[in-house]
C-alpha angles and dihedrals in degrees: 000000000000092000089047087061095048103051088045082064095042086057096046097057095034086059088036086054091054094051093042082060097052087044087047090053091046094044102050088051099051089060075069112041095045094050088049087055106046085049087055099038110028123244089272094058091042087054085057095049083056095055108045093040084047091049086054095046083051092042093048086046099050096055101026121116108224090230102173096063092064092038079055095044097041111022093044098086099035089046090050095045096044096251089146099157088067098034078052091060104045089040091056080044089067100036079053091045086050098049097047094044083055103057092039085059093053093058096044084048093054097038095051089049089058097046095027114028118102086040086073099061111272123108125248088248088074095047102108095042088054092048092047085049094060090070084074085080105069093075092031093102116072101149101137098065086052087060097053085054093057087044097061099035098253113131100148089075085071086065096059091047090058091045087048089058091034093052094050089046099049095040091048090045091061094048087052101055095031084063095030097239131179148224115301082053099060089044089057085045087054089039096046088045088064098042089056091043078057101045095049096047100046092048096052087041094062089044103055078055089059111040077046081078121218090046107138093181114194115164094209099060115117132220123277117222107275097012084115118002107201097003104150086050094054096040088047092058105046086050097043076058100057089041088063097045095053091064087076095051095034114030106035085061089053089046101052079040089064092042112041105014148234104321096034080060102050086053092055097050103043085045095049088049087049083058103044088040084066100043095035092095101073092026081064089075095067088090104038075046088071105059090045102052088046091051087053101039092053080046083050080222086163090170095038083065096048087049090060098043096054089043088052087049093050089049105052089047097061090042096049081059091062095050099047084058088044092053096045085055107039109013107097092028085059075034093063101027084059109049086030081233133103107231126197121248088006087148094056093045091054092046091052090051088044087053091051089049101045081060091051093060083055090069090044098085088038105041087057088040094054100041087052090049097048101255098110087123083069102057079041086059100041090056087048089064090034089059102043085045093051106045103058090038095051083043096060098029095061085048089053104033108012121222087351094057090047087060102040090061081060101054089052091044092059093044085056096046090045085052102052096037083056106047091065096047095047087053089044095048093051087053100046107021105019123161122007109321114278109264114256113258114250115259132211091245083054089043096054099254128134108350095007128115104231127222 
């Protein structure tokens, strides 16, 4: 069991490792795309940019199916025993679940444009550009071939989706500021970034089908009785989950937008990437999480689990020692390279989003765990008292205390989540693994009998 353990972890941070390298690459470049567009557009028009690009990601999230967790919980068995007839047809049940969330998000996109628009900071004058970006998010979910990745254990092809859509952002960036273009361009860069992140996906999703071998794959087909018992509710979970977290990515950014304006949410933003840049390493194992818990729970390797957890947890600690040093260090000064403005008490507004990401980690070993063990009405429930708890706090802190305030909500946010997500697994884990893990009985091979070696 112990080994089983171990390779689990050996696969966690090999995948991890693929889709750190996607996120470094992304990351570095964006130190470059952001600072060519706020030198072509000032910091003002940057700031709207942000927010329009930022009203589409919360719009997407907010309708989009998560539709690689079911593709994980349901398509896992029959993918790994050869039952392809009925992995074909859940499979077709999420590309269907991406594709109409897609177009669902499109419309609420468009329609809250046109009733909500200028209150969030933008002026009427970029109303129609706006409008004309929301249809990005129809091909803005692709989960499912994300799923099919995790499925077969390549990871690394989500790498070459995220340098597809960070190729097509930095080169037009630079356009862009090389022949001092405005607004409406660097929308169509952020829109065409997404459109090539779609098309790759999709196309080497449709290959590793292919190269699987016995995948008849028909999008139409429907759903046998007991392919997937209790899939929607599953599926609306683990979306109503995502939903909840991204007000914490989106909507704080909009709100501070309609308070403060333009530049004060540029700042944010960038500032609250800063800080996720940084954390996004260890966050990244949330997905490669999923198929090994999964491994281990059908093995009802209950210790093998715990294992992993407290070995995760060991691990993010000591790496949320190490940020905190990198952000005291570097922070205001990527703060500063990237806005092409010195902002005061930069330090302290990185440190505080740090803060809120470091917590964060902390759920990335429960919120997987949960959901394996069928508690994700749990972590459901957690991000429904989150929210309710965040909204009206970042709401007043920004009026008191301005972007720090903003981030400061954050930070108690995350402390609240981190503290409901752990109280369950640590009940569940004194039920089904307490104590230190039985020792293995000893076995005649161990004991030097046939085919041992004797002592």
């Amino acid at each position: 069991m112990a080994s089983e353990s171990g390779d689990a972890l050996k696969r966690i941070f090999g995948n991890t490792g693929f889709l750190i390298a996607g996120r470094a690459t992304n990351a570095i470049c964006s130190f470059l795309y952001i600072a060519w567009a706020v030198r072509a557009l000032g910091l003002s028009r940057f700031g709207v940019l942000m927010l329009v690009t930022t009203f589409g990601t919360a719009i997407s999230t907010a309708t989009h199916l998560q539709s690689w967790q079911p593709l994980l919980h349901y398509g896992t068995d029959p993918f790994t025993n050869g039952r392809r007839a009925q992995f074909s047809r859940v499979l077709a049940f999420c590309v269907r679940a991406d594709y109409l969330s897609g177009g669902v998000g499109w419309l609420v996109g468009t329609l809250g444009v046109a009733l909500f628009g200028t209150a969030m900071g933008w002026p009427a004058a970029d109303q129609g550009a706006a409008m004309l970006y929301m249809t990005t998010i129809a091909f803005m979910n692709f989960s499912w071939s994300a799923g099919v990745f995790r499925l077969c254990n390549s990871f690394w092809l989500n790498m070459l989706v995220d340098l597809s859509g960070t190729l097509v952002r930095t080169v037009g960036s630079g356009l862009g500021f090389l022949h001092h273009m405005g607004l409406d361009y660097y929308l169509l860069v952020w829109s065409m970034t997404q459109l090539a992140m779609f098309t790759t996906s999709t196309g080497l999703g449709l290959l590793q089908l292919r190269l699987a071998g016995g995948i008849r794959f028909n999008p139409f087909a429907r759903l046998a009785e007991g392919d997937a018992p209790g899939i929607w509710r599953f599926t609306l979970s683990t979306s109503g989950n995502h939903v909840l977290s991204s007000v914490f990515n989106q909507f704080g950014t909009l709100l501070v937008g309609g308070l403060l304006g333009p530049a004060d949410a540029a700042v944010y933003r960038v500032s609250r990437q800063i800080g996720e840049g940084i954390a996004k390493p260890a966050q990244l194992m949330v997905p490669a999480l999923y198929p090994e818990f999964i491994r281990l729970r059908d093995r009802q390797d209950w210790y093998g689990i715990k294992r992993v957890t407290v070995q995760l947890f060991l691990t993010i600690g000591g790496f949320s020692i190490a940020l905190m040093g990198v952000a005291m260090l570097m922070g205001n000064i990527l703060l500063t390279w990237m806005l092409h403005v010195h902002w005061h008490g930069g330090r302290h507004l990185i440190m505080l989003m740090l803060g809120s990401a470091v917590l964060g980690l902390g759920i990335v070993p429960l919120e997987p765990l949960l959901t394996v063990i069928g508690q994700v009405s749990r972590v459901l429930r957690a991000r429904i008292i989150v929210t309710l708890t965040y909204l009206p706090l970042v709401y007043g802190m920004t009026r008191l205390w301005r972007l720090e305030g903003a981030a400061a909500a954050g930070v108690v946010a995350g402390l609240i989540m981190f503290g409901i997500c752990l109280r369950p697994v640590l009940a569940w884990f004194g039920q089904m693994a307490p104590g230190r893990a039985p020792a293995r009985p000893a076995t005649a091979e161990t004991q030097g009998g046939e085919g041992g070696t004797g002592t």
